[in-house]
């Protein structure tokens, strides 16, 4: 039981099944048989005890010396006491069994009642869900509520920059998005002649030749890979496990500190999930050729949104990397880039990432994952800044990720949503892009998973309106004119942006065939854990529990996962013992948690004012020489 106590949760709340009742009856039957054995022993003790006393009485009647008579009397008294004690023991056992039988009936009735109540609750929740669905359909089809398909405007949303943790306090609750939360309206201008007749336009009145770089930005054909890579992995086994039985004891706790069986994982590590953000790297390759910084910002914004497109079906958690674990993606030939991740902290889990592209850009980040289970939903908050720099122009973009939320932890089908605001800043030109991820609402007439945004220059003038959804596509529309709208009944005023017809920036690649049985992995994700020669011995591809899970051997993977976690705990204890020799207990505790990364080093970021891990070099040189002597043995 101790080996599974962390992962399996408590079983006290499980519904009593017929098997449980049968086991209870078998236990009572076994106790009854044992009582019968005790009764038989009692009869034998009484029989032989009586014979012993008769023999002692006969001896007492014989003429024997006084001293022997006293000894016989003492033996007789002890035999009598033994008989009385054995009778008392048998009676106590009988009373115990009767009490157990009486209370077992009460327990069975109580358990039966709890079972009926739980079944009734599940039926009630199911009925409420059906009624909710009916109300939603009725609301959408009600007269005066249907969206007018001929209406030539769409609405965007106000973006209020917030701190990383501002909307993730302990008491945060998610509510349906309000219909009046929009703050700007987009009006599409169709014909040049109409715009000329209106007059009063400010700024360009049509897409210019410099905007052609945005044409088909997402439609870049994928060249056939020069290296043949796998296109499938073994199908996911159909193992059932009650999520609530484990998560109910985790409310309010940091998820990374809770041991989980691999049943809730996907066979990729967090380092590989970070690397997966590069799937639409061609958007940045395209952005290199932009002559306008605000136009380049549109592509950078589309790239930042595209990183969420793979999460819509990916409700399983990636493996928490071991301290010192690395992952490389050496794709200079087909993707034109090299990527390296290293796990630089275990509690809190933090990963450093550096990407170099031969097409003229580099990206780096240190992401710390903060996750809390709040009973009804699970919040995943990536903390840390993402940096993107284009070598030729010197444009340096910085942004932070939004919050991911997994819903229906207790009942219903799990689904994931992205919420919050993202502000992308070009620190060279001071251009800004304000993106807003709208939370899903049952009653909203907007499309699900909607993202809206505005791109402004350093003077605050809006140039582009962005719209789309984080799981499908993003578009941009060039702003021709902006003006305030008439105040609404509550006195609020919106900005009206008159725009040209939108251009497609990014569109999600279709998932591979049979993806639903392969953890909904994209084409890139299917190749991330493929075995490669020459990688560092700390590479995620070499992690044994993850490899076993990918092959479908989940029981062996769980055993191996426990071994790796215990090995990591032993390493920490050794560091703690080494630190405690030279300093106090409190200082030793802090020192033991400090890990010196192998390929990254802490530096002060002059743009954000934060200390972050940045690539210090040496990895690709070590790979070329196949000199990995400095790597720790973590697997």
Coordinates of C-alpha atoms in Angstrom, one line a residue:
X1 CA 0.0 0.0 0.0
X2 CA 2.8 2.4 0.8
X3 CA 4.2 2.1 -2.7
X4 CA 0.9 3.3 -4.3
X5 CA -0.3 5.7 -1.6
X6 CA 0.9 8.8 -3.3
X7 CA -0.6 8.0 -6.7
X8 CA -3.8 6.1 -6.0
X9 CA -5.6 8.4 -3.7
X10 CA -8.0 7.4 -1.0
X11 CA -10.6 4.7 -1.7
X12 CA -12.8 5.6 1.3
X13 CA -15.3 7.5 -0.9
X14 CA -15.6 4.8 -3.6
X15 CA -19.1 3.4 -4.0
X16 CA -19.7 0.0 -2.3
X17 CA -19.9 -2.6 -5.0
X18 CA -21.4 -6.1 -4.8
X19 CA -17.8 -7.4 -4.6
X20 CA -17.3 -5.3 -1.5
X21 CA -20.5 -6.7 0.1
X22 CA -19.5 -10.2 -0.7
X23 CA -16.1 -9.6 0.9
X24 CA -17.8 -8.3 4.0
X25 CA -20.0 -11.4 4.2
X26 CA -17.0 -13.6 3.7
X27 CA -15.2 -11.8 6.6
X28 CA -18.2 -12.4 8.9
X29 CA -18.4 -16.0 7.9
X30 CA -14.6 -16.5 8.6
X31 CA -15.1 -14.9 12.0
X32 CA -17.9 -17.3 12.7
X33 CA -15.8 -20.3 11.7
X34 CA -13.0 -19.0 14.0
X35 CA -15.5 -18.6 16.8
X36 CA -16.6 -22.2 16.2
X37 CA -13.0 -23.3 16.5
X38 CA -12.7 -21.4 19.7
X39 CA -15.8 -23.0 21.0
X40 CA -14.5 -26.5 20.2
X41 CA -11.2 -25.6 22.0
X42 CA -13.3 -24.4 24.9
X43 CA -15.2 -27.7 25.1
X44 CA -11.9 -29.6 25.0
X45 CA -10.4 -27.4 27.6
X46 CA -13.5 -27.9 29.8
X47 CA -13.4 -31.7 29.3
X48 CA -9.8 -32.1 29.9
X49 CA -9.8 -29.6 32.7
X50 CA -12.5 -31.5 34.5
X51 CA -10.6 -34.7 34.1
X52 CA -7.5 -33.0 35.4
X53 CA -9.4 -31.8 38.4
X54 CA -10.8 -35.3 39.1
X55 CA -7.3 -36.7 38.9
X56 CA -6.1 -34.0 41.3
X57 CA -9.0 -34.7 43.7
X58 CA -8.1 -38.4 43.6
X59 CA -4.5 -37.6 44.4
X60 CA -5.8 -35.3 47.2
X61 CA -7.6 -38.3 48.8
X62 CA -4.5 -40.4 49.0
X63 CA -2.3 -40.6 52.0
X64 CA 0.6 -38.5 51.0
X65 CA 3.0 -36.3 53.0
X66 CA 1.7 -32.8 54.0
X67 CA 4.1 -31.0 51.7
X68 CA 2.9 -32.9 48.6
X69 CA -0.7 -32.3 49.6
X70 CA -0.1 -28.5 49.6
X71 CA 1.5 -28.7 46.2
X72 CA -1.5 -30.7 44.8
X73 CA -3.9 -28.1 46.2
X74 CA -2.0 -25.3 44.5
X75 CA -2.0 -27.1 41.2
X76 CA -5.8 -27.7 41.5
X77 CA -6.4 -24.0 42.1
X78 CA -4.3 -23.0 39.1
X79 CA -6.2 -25.5 36.9
X80 CA -9.5 -24.0 38.1
X81 CA -8.3 -20.5 37.3
X82 CA -7.2 -21.5 33.8
X83 CA -10.6 -23.0 33.1
X84 CA -12.4 -19.9 34.3
X85 CA -10.0 -17.7 32.1
X86 CA -10.6 -19.8 29.0
X87 CA -14.4 -19.6 29.5
X88 CA -14.1 -15.8 29.8
X89 CA -12.0 -15.6 26.6
X90 CA -14.6 -17.6 24.6
X91 CA -17.4 -15.5 25.9
X92 CA -15.6 -12.3 24.9
X93 CA -15.0 -13.6 21.4
X94 CA -18.7 -14.5 21.1
X95 CA -19.6 -11.0 22.2
X96 CA -17.2 -9.4 19.7
X97 CA -18.7 -11.4 16.8
X98 CA -22.2 -10.5 17.8
X99 CA -21.3 -6.8 18.0
X100 CA -19.5 -7.0 14.6
X101 CA -22.5 -8.6 13.0
X102 CA -24.9 -6.0 14.5
X103 CA -22.7 -3.0 13.3
X104 CA -21.9 -4.6 9.9
X105 CA -25.6 -4.5 9.1
X106 CA -25.7 -0.8 10.1
X107 CA -22.6 -0.1 7.9
X108 CA -24.2 -1.9 5.0
X109 CA -27.3 0.1 5.3
X110 CA -25.2 3.4 5.5
X111 CA -23.1 2.4 2.5
X112 CA -26.2 1.4 0.5
X113 CA -27.7 4.8 1.3
X114 CA -24.5 6.6 0.2
X115 CA -24.5 4.6 -3.0
X116 CA -28.1 5.5 -3.8
X117 CA -27.4 9.2 -3.0
X118 CA -24.3 9.2 -5.3
X119 CA -26.3 7.6 -8.1
X120 CA -29.1 10.1 -7.6
X121 CA -26.6 13.0 -7.7
X122 CA -25.0 11.7 -10.9
X123 CA -28.5 11.4 -12.5
X124 CA -29.3 14.9 -11.3
X125 CA -26.1 16.4 -12.7
X126 CA -26.7 14.6 -16.0
X127 CA -30.3 15.9 -16.1
X128 CA -29.1 19.5 -15.4
X129 CA -26.5 19.2 -18.1
X130 CA -29.2 18.2 -20.6
X131 CA -31.5 21.1 -19.4
X132 CA -28.5 23.5 -19.7
X133 CA -27.9 22.3 -23.3
X134 CA -31.6 22.8 -24.1
X135 CA -31.6 26.2 -22.6
X136 CA -28.5 27.1 -24.6
X137 CA -30.1 26.0 -27.9
X138 CA -33.3 27.8 -27.0
X139 CA -31.4 31.0 -26.1
X140 CA -29.5 30.9 -29.4
X141 CA -32.6 30.4 -31.5
X142 CA -34.8 32.9 -29.6
X143 CA -36.3 35.7 -31.7
X144 CA -34.0 38.8 -31.8
X145 CA -31.0 36.9 -30.5
X146 CA -29.7 35.3 -33.7
X147 CA -26.7 36.9 -35.1
X148 CA -27.4 38.8 -38.3
X149 CA -25.4 37.2 -41.1
X150 CA -25.5 40.3 -43.2
X151 CA -24.0 42.4 -40.5
X152 CA -20.6 43.8 -41.8
X153 CA -18.9 44.4 -38.5
X154 CA -17.2 42.3 -35.8
X155 CA -16.3 43.2 -32.2
X156 CA -13.0 43.1 -30.4
X157 CA -12.0 43.3 -26.8
X158 CA -10.3 45.7 -24.4
X159 CA -6.9 44.6 -23.2
X160 CA -5.9 45.5 -19.8
X161 CA -2.3 44.6 -19.1
X162 CA -2.0 42.7 -15.8
X163 CA 0.7 41.1 -13.8
X164 CA 1.4 37.4 -14.2
X165 CA -0.4 36.5 -11.1
X166 CA -3.0 39.2 -10.9
X167 CA -5.8 37.0 -12.2
X168 CA -4.7 33.9 -10.5
X169 CA -5.3 34.6 -6.9
X170 CA -6.5 31.9 -4.6
X171 CA -10.1 33.2 -4.8
X172 CA -10.2 33.6 -8.5
X173 CA -13.3 32.2 -10.2
X174 CA -14.1 31.9 -13.9
X175 CA -17.4 33.3 -15.1
X176 CA -18.9 33.4 -18.6
X177 CA -17.7 36.3 -20.7
X178 CA -20.0 39.3 -20.5
X179 CA -21.6 40.5 -23.7
X180 CA -20.6 44.1 -23.0
X181 CA -16.9 43.4 -22.5
X182 CA -16.0 44.6 -26.0
X183 CA -14.4 47.9 -26.5
X184 CA -13.9 48.3 -30.3
X185 CA -15.9 47.6 -33.4
X186 CA -14.4 46.7 -36.8
X187 CA -16.2 47.8 -39.9
X188 CA -14.9 46.2 -43.2
X189 CA -14.6 48.5 -46.2
X190 CA -15.2 46.6 -49.4
X191 CA -14.7 48.8 -52.4
X192 CA -12.2 51.6 -53.1
X193 CA -14.9 53.7 -54.7
X194 CA -17.0 53.6 -51.6
X195 CA -14.1 54.7 -49.5
X196 CA -13.4 57.6 -51.8
X197 CA -17.0 58.7 -51.6
X198 CA -16.9 58.7 -47.8
X199 CA -13.9 61.0 -47.6
X200 CA -12.1 62.0 -44.5
X201 CA -9.9 58.9 -44.5
X202 CA -6.6 59.0 -42.7
X203 CA -3.8 56.7 -43.6
X204 CA -3.5 54.3 -46.5
X205 CA -6.6 53.3 -48.3
X206 CA -5.5 50.0 -49.7
X207 CA -3.1 47.1 -49.1
X208 CA 0.3 48.3 -50.4
X209 CA 3.0 46.3 -52.1
X210 CA 4.9 46.2 -48.8
X211 CA 2.0 44.2 -47.4
X212 CA 2.5 41.4 -49.9
X213 CA 4.7 39.6 -47.4
X214 CA 1.5 38.9 -45.4
X215 CA -0.2 37.1 -48.4
X216 CA -0.3 33.4 -47.7
X217 CA 1.9 33.7 -44.7
X218 CA 0.3 30.5 -43.3
X219 CA 0.1 28.7 -46.6
X220 CA 3.8 28.0 -46.9
X221 CA 4.0 24.5 -48.4
X222 CA 5.8 21.9 -46.3
X223 CA 8.8 20.6 -48.2
X224 CA 9.3 16.8 -47.9
X225 CA 11.8 16.2 -45.1
X226 CA 15.3 15.3 -46.1
X227 CA 15.5 12.8 -43.3
X228 CA 12.6 10.3 -43.2
X229 CA 10.9 10.6 -39.8
X230 CA 8.2 8.5 -38.2
X231 CA 4.5 9.3 -38.8
X232 CA 2.9 7.3 -36.1
X233 CA 3.5 5.8 -32.6
X234 CA 1.9 2.9 -30.9
X235 CA -1.8 3.4 -30.1
X236 CA -2.7 4.6 -26.6
X237 CA -3.9 1.7 -24.4
X238 CA -7.4 1.9 -23.1
X239 CA -6.6 2.0 -19.4
X240 CA -9.3 3.5 -17.2
X241 CA -8.4 5.4 -14.0
X242 CA -10.6 7.7 -11.9
X243 CA -9.0 11.1 -12.0
X244 CA -11.1 12.4 -9.1
X245 CA -9.9 9.6 -6.8
X246 CA -6.4 11.1 -7.1
X247 CA -7.2 14.8 -7.5
X248 CA -9.6 15.2 -4.6
X249 CA -6.6 15.2 -2.2
X250 CA -4.7 17.8 -4.2
X251 CA -7.0 20.8 -4.0
X252 CA -5.0 24.0 -3.5
X253 CA -1.6 22.1 -3.9
X254 CA 1.1 22.7 -6.4
X255 CA 0.5 20.1 -9.0
X256 CA 4.2 19.6 -9.8
X257 CA 4.7 18.3 -6.2
X258 CA 2.1 15.6 -6.5
X259 CA 3.3 12.2 -7.7
X260 CA 1.1 11.1 -10.6
X261 CA 0.9 7.7 -12.4
X262 CA 1.7 7.8 -16.1
X263 CA -2.0 7.2 -16.8
X264 CA -2.5 11.0 -16.8
X265 CA 0.6 11.7 -18.9
X266 CA 1.4 11.8 -22.6
X267 CA 4.7 10.3 -23.7
X268 CA 6.5 13.7 -24.1
X269 CA 8.3 15.7 -21.5
X270 CA 7.7 19.4 -20.7
X271 CA 10.9 20.2 -22.6
X272 CA 9.5 18.6 -25.7
X273 CA 6.2 20.4 -25.3
X274 CA 8.2 23.7 -25.2
X275 CA 10.0 22.7 -28.4
X276 CA 6.6 22.0 -30.0
X277 CA 5.9 25.7 -30.0
X278 CA 8.2 25.9 -33.0
X279 CA 5.9 24.0 -35.3
X280 CA 4.9 27.2 -37.2
X281 CA 8.5 28.6 -37.3
X282 CA 7.9 29.6 -40.9
X283 CA 5.9 32.6 -39.6
X284 CA 9.1 34.0 -38.1
X285 CA 11.1 33.1 -41.3
X286 CA 8.5 35.1 -43.2
X287 CA 8.7 38.0 -40.6
X288 CA 12.4 38.4 -41.3
X289 CA 11.6 39.9 -44.7
X290 CA 9.2 42.5 -43.4
X291 CA 10.2 46.1 -44.0
X292 CA 7.6 47.4 -41.7
X293 CA 7.9 46.7 -38.0
X294 CA 4.1 46.8 -37.4
X295 CA 3.7 44.3 -40.2
X296 CA 6.3 42.1 -38.6
X297 CA 4.5 42.4 -35.4
X298 CA 1.4 40.8 -37.0
X299 CA 3.4 37.7 -37.9
X300 CA 5.0 37.6 -34.4
X301 CA 1.6 37.8 -32.8
X302 CA 0.3 35.0 -35.1
X303 CA 3.3 32.9 -34.0
X304 CA 2.6 33.5 -30.3
X305 CA -1.0 32.3 -30.8
X306 CA -0.1 29.3 -32.9
X307 CA 1.7 27.7 -30.0
X308 CA -1.7 27.0 -28.4
X309 CA -3.2 25.3 -31.4
X310 CA -1.9 21.8 -30.3
X311 CA -3.5 22.1 -26.8
X312 CA -7.1 22.0 -27.8
X313 CA -7.3 18.1 -27.5
X314 CA -4.1 17.7 -25.4
X315 CA -5.6 17.4 -21.8
X316 CA -2.9 14.9 -20.7
X317 CA 0.1 16.4 -18.8
X318 CA 3.6 16.0 -20.1
X319 CA 6.3 14.3 -17.9
X320 CA 7.9 16.6 -15.4
X321 CA 11.6 16.7 -16.5
X322 CA 14.3 15.4 -14.2
X323 CA 16.7 18.1 -12.9
X324 CA 19.4 18.4 -15.5
X325 CA 17.3 16.8 -18.3
X326 CA 17.8 18.2 -21.7
X327 CA 16.1 18.0 -25.1
X328 CA 17.6 19.0 -28.4
X329 CA 16.0 19.6 -31.8
X330 CA 18.7 19.6 -34.5
X331 CA 16.8 20.5 -37.7
X332 CA 19.0 22.8 -39.6
X333 CA 18.4 21.0 -42.8
X334 CA 14.6 20.8 -42.9
X335 CA 13.5 23.5 -40.4
X336 CA 16.5 25.7 -40.5
X337 CA 16.9 25.8 -36.8
X338 CA 18.5 24.3 -33.7
X339 CA 16.7 24.2 -30.4
X340 CA 18.0 23.3 -26.9
X341 CA 16.1 23.0 -23.6
X342 CA 17.4 22.2 -20.1
X343 CA 15.5 21.7 -16.9
X344 CA 17.3 24.2 -14.6
X345 CA 15.0 23.8 -11.5
X346 CA 12.9 21.1 -10.0
X347 CA 10.8 23.0 -7.4
X348 CA 9.5 25.1 -8.8
X349 CA 9.8 23.3 -12.2
X350 CA 11.7 25.7 -14.6
X351 CA 13.1 25.1 -18.0
X352 CA 15.4 27.2 -20.1
X353 CA 15.1 27.2 -23.9
X354 CA 17.2 28.7 -26.7
X355 CA 16.6 28.5 -30.5
X356 CA 18.9 29.7 -33.3
X357 CA 17.5 29.9 -36.8
X358 CA 19.8 30.2 -39.8
X359 CA 17.1 32.4 -41.4
X360 CA 18.0 35.3 -39.2
X361 CA 16.2 35.1 -35.8
X362 CA 16.8 33.7 -32.4
X363 CA 14.4 33.0 -29.5
X364 CA 15.0 32.3 -25.8
X365 CA 12.9 31.9 -22.7
X366 CA 12.9 30.6 -19.1
X367 CA 9.5 29.2 -18.3
X368 CA 8.4 28.3 -14.8
X369 CA 5.2 26.3 -14.6
X370 CA 2.9 27.2 -11.7
X371 CA -0.2 25.0 -11.5
X372 CA -2.9 24.8 -8.9
X373 CA -5.9 22.4 -8.6
X374 CA -8.9 24.4 -7.5
X375 CA -11.5 21.6 -7.2
X376 CA -13.6 22.4 -10.3
X377 CA -10.7 23.2 -12.6
X378 CA -7.0 23.1 -13.0
X379 CA -5.0 26.3 -13.6
X380 CA -1.7 26.2 -15.4
X381 CA 0.2 29.4 -15.4
X382 CA 3.5 29.7 -17.3
X383 CA 5.6 32.4 -15.7
X384 CA 8.5 34.0 -17.5
X385 CA 9.3 36.2 -20.5
X386 CA 9.8 35.0 -24.1
X387 CA 12.3 36.9 -26.2
X388 CA 12.5 37.0 -30.0
X389 CA 15.2 38.9 -31.8
X390 CA 15.7 39.5 -35.6
X391 CA 19.4 39.9 -36.4
X392 CA 19.2 42.2 -39.4
X393 CA 16.7 44.7 -38.1
X394 CA 17.5 44.4 -34.4
X395 CA 13.8 44.2 -33.5
X396 CA 13.5 42.6 -30.1
X397 CA 10.1 41.3 -29.1
X398 CA 9.1 40.3 -25.5
X399 CA 5.8 38.6 -24.4
X400 CA 4.5 36.2 -21.8
X401 CA 2.2 33.2 -22.1
X402 CA -1.5 33.2 -21.1
X403 CA -3.2 31.0 -18.5
X404 CA -4.4 27.5 -19.5
X405 CA -7.4 26.0 -17.6
X406 CA -8.5 22.4 -17.6
X407 CA -12.3 22.2 -16.9
X408 CA -14.6 19.4 -15.7
X409 CA -12.2 17.7 -13.4
X410 CA -15.0 16.3 -11.2
X411 CA -17.7 15.4 -13.8
X412 CA -18.1 15.6 -17.5
X413 CA -15.7 15.5 -20.4
X414 CA -12.3 17.3 -19.8
X415 CA -11.7 20.3 -22.0
X416 CA -9.0 23.0 -22.0
X417 CA -9.3 26.8 -22.5
X418 CA -6.8 29.6 -22.9
X419 CA -7.7 32.9 -21.1
X420 CA -6.0 36.2 -20.3
X421 CA -4.2 39.0 -22.1
X422 CA -0.9 38.9 -23.9
X423 CA 1.1 42.1 -24.6
X424 CA 3.9 41.8 -27.2
X425 CA 6.4 44.7 -27.1
X426 CA 9.0 45.6 -29.7
X427 CA 11.6 47.2 -27.4
X428 CA 13.4 48.8 -30.3
X429 CA 10.5 50.6 -31.9
X430 CA 8.1 50.5 -28.9
X431 CA 5.4 48.9 -31.2
X432 CA 2.8 47.0 -29.2
X433 CA 0.3 44.2 -29.9
X434 CA -2.5 43.7 -27.4
X435 CA -4.0 40.2 -27.6
X436 CA -7.0 39.0 -25.7
X437 CA -7.9 35.3 -25.3
X438 CA -11.7 35.3 -24.6
X439 CA -12.8 32.7 -22.0
X440 CA -15.4 30.2 -23.4
X441 CA -19.0 31.2 -22.7
X442 CA -22.0 28.9 -23.1
X443 CA -24.2 31.9 -24.1
X444 CA -21.8 34.0 -26.2
X445 CA -22.6 34.4 -29.8
X446 CA -18.9 34.7 -30.6
X447 CA -16.9 31.8 -32.0
X448 CA -15.3 29.5 -29.4
X449 CA -11.7 30.0 -28.4
X450 CA -11.7 33.5 -29.9
X451 CA -8.6 35.8 -30.0
X452 CA -8.7 39.5 -30.8
X453 CA -6.0 42.1 -30.9
X454 CA -4.7 45.5 -32.1
X455 CA -1.2 46.3 -33.4
X456 CA -0.1 49.9 -32.6
X457 CA 3.1 51.8 -33.3
X458 CA 5.3 53.6 -30.8
X459 CA 3.0 56.6 -30.9
X460 CA 0.0 54.6 -30.0
X461 CA -1.6 54.7 -33.5
X462 CA -3.5 51.5 -34.4
X463 CA -2.4 49.9 -37.7
X464 CA -3.9 46.4 -37.7
X465 CA -6.7 44.5 -36.2
X466 CA -6.1 40.8 -35.5
X467 CA -8.8 38.2 -35.1
X468 CA -9.2 34.5 -35.1
X469 CA -9.2 31.5 -32.8
X470 CA -6.2 30.0 -31.0
X471 CA -7.0 26.5 -32.3
X472 CA -7.6 27.2 -36.0
X473 CA -6.3 30.4 -37.6
X474 CA -5.5 34.1 -37.3
X475 CA -6.2 37.0 -39.7
X476 CA -5.1 40.6 -39.8
X477 CA -7.0 43.6 -41.3
X478 CA -5.4 46.9 -42.1
X479 CA -7.0 49.9 -40.4
X480 CA -8.0 52.7 -42.7
X481 CA -9.7 55.0 -40.2
X482 CA -10.6 55.0 -36.6
X483 CA -13.3 57.0 -34.8
X484 CA -15.3 56.9 -31.5
X485 CA -18.7 55.4 -31.6
X486 CA -21.8 56.8 -30.0
X487 CA -22.1 56.3 -26.3
X488 CA -24.1 53.3 -25.3
X489 CA -27.0 53.4 -22.7
X490 CA -24.5 52.8 -19.9
X491 CA -22.3 55.7 -21.1
X492 CA -19.5 53.5 -22.4
X493 CA -17.9 54.4 -25.7
X494 CA -16.2 52.1 -28.2
X495 CA -13.6 52.7 -30.9
X496 CA -14.7 52.0 -34.5
X497 CA -12.0 50.7 -36.8
X498 CA -12.7 50.9 -40.5
X499 CA -10.5 48.2 -42.1
X500 CA -9.7 46.6 -45.4
X501 CA -10.7 43.0 -46.0
X502 CA -8.7 40.7 -43.7
X503 CA -5.7 38.6 -44.8
X504 CA -4.9 35.1 -43.5
X505 CA -1.8 35.1 -41.3
X506 CA -1.8 31.5 -40.0
X507 CA -3.9 28.4 -40.3
X508 CA -3.4 25.2 -38.3
X509 CA -2.1 22.1 -40.0
X510 CA -4.5 19.2 -40.0
X511 CA -3.8 16.4 -37.5
X512 CA -2.3 13.2 -38.8
X513 CA -4.5 10.2 -39.5
X514 CA -5.5 8.2 -36.4
X515 CA -4.4 11.1 -34.2
X516 CA -7.2 10.4 -31.6
X517 CA -5.4 7.2 -30.8
X518 CA -2.0 8.8 -30.7
X519 CA -2.6 11.4 -27.9
X520 CA -3.7 13.9 -30.6
X521 CA -0.1 14.5 -31.5
X522 CA 0.7 16.8 -34.5
X523 CA 3.2 15.7 -37.2
X524 CA 6.0 17.5 -35.3
X525 CA 5.0 16.0 -32.0
X526 CA 5.1 12.5 -33.4
X527 CA 8.8 12.9 -34.2
X528 CA 10.0 14.6 -31.0
X529 CA 10.5 11.4 -29.0
X530 CA 11.9 9.4 -32.0
X531 CA 15.2 7.9 -31.1
X532 CA 18.2 9.7 -32.5
X533 CA 21.9 8.9 -32.3
X534 CA 24.4 11.3 -30.8
X535 CA 22.2 13.2 -28.4
X536 CA 23.3 14.0 -24.9
X537 CA 22.8 11.2 -22.3
X538 CA 20.4 13.5 -20.5
X539 CA 18.1 13.9 -23.5
X540 CA 14.4 13.3 -23.0
X541 CA 14.4 10.6 -25.7
X542 CA 16.5 8.4 -23.4
X543 CA 14.2 8.7 -20.4
X544 CA 13.1 5.0 -19.7
X545 CA 9.7 5.6 -18.2
X546 CA 8.6 7.9 -21.0
X547 CA 9.8 5.3 -23.6
X548 CA 8.0 2.5 -21.9
X549 CA 4.8 4.5 -21.8
X550 CA 5.1 5.3 -25.5
X551 CA 5.3 1.6 -26.2
X552 CA 2.2 1.0 -24.2
X553 CA 3.8 -0.7 -21.2
X554 CA 2.2 1.5 -18.6
X555 CA 2.7 -0.7 -15.5
X556 CA 6.4 -1.0 -16.2
X557 CA 6.5 2.8 -16.9
X558 CA 5.0 3.5 -13.5
X559 CA 7.6 1.3 -11.8
X560 CA 10.4 3.0 -13.7
X561 CA 8.9 6.4 -12.9
X562 CA 9.0 5.7 -9.2
X563 CA 12.7 4.5 -9.5
X564 CA 13.7 7.7 -11.3
X565 CA 11.9 9.9 -8.7
X566 CA 13.5 8.1 -5.8
X567 CA 16.9 8.5 -7.6
X568 CA 16.3 12.2 -7.8
X569 CA 15.3 12.4 -4.2
X570 CA 18.5 10.6 -3.2
X571 CA 20.6 13.0 -5.3
X572 CA 19.0 15.9 -3.4
X573 CA 19.6 14.3 -0.1
X574 CA 23.3 13.9 -1.0
X575 CA 23.5 17.5 -1.9
X576 CA 21.8 18.4 1.4
X577 CA 24.3 16.3 3.4
X578 CA 27.2 17.9 1.5
X579 CA 25.9 21.4 2.2
X580 CA 25.0 20.8 5.8
X581 CA 28.7 20.0 6.6
X582 CA 29.7 23.6 6.0
X583 CA 26.6 25.6 7.0
X584 CA 23.4 25.6 9.1
X585 CA 20.3 23.5 8.4
X586 CA 18.3 26.3 6.8
X587 CA 21.1 27.5 4.6
X588 CA 21.8 23.8 3.6
X589 CA 18.2 23.4 2.6
X590 CA 18.5 26.4 0.3
X591 CA 21.9 25.3 -1.1
X592 CA 20.5 21.8 -1.9
X593 CA 17.8 23.3 -4.0
X594 CA 20.3 25.4 -6.1
X595 CA 21.3 23.6 -9.3
X596 CA 24.0 24.9 -11.6
X597 CA 22.8 24.4 -15.2
X598 CA 25.2 22.8 -17.6
X599 CA 24.4 24.7 -20.8
X600 CA 22.7 27.9 -19.4
X601 CA 23.6 30.5 -16.9
X602 CA 21.8 33.1 -14.8
X603 CA 21.9 36.6 -16.2
X604 CA 20.1 39.8 -15.5
X605 CA 17.7 40.6 -18.4
X606 CA 18.1 44.3 -19.1
X607 CA 14.7 44.6 -20.7
X608 CA 12.5 42.9 -18.1
X609 CA 14.8 43.5 -15.0
X610 CA 14.5 39.8 -14.1
X611 CA 17.2 37.2 -13.6
X612 CA 16.8 34.4 -16.2
X613 CA 18.8 31.5 -17.5
X614 CA 20.4 32.2 -20.9
X615 CA 22.3 29.9 -23.2
X616 CA 26.1 30.1 -22.6
X617 CA 27.1 27.9 -25.5
X618 CA 29.1 24.7 -25.7
X619 CA 26.3 22.1 -26.4
X620 CA 26.6 21.8 -30.1
X621 CA 30.4 21.7 -29.9
X622 CA 30.2 18.9 -27.4
X623 CA 27.8 17.0 -29.7
X624 CA 30.1 17.4 -32.6
X625 CA 33.0 15.9 -30.5
X626 CA 30.6 13.4 -28.8
X627 CA 32.2 14.5 -25.5
X628 CA 29.5 14.2 -22.8
X629 CA 31.8 13.6 -19.8
X630 CA 30.3 16.6 -18.0
X631 CA 26.7 15.3 -18.1
X632 CA 25.1 14.0 -14.9
X633 CA 23.7 10.4 -14.7
X634 CA 20.0 11.2 -14.2
X635 CA 18.4 8.1 -15.8

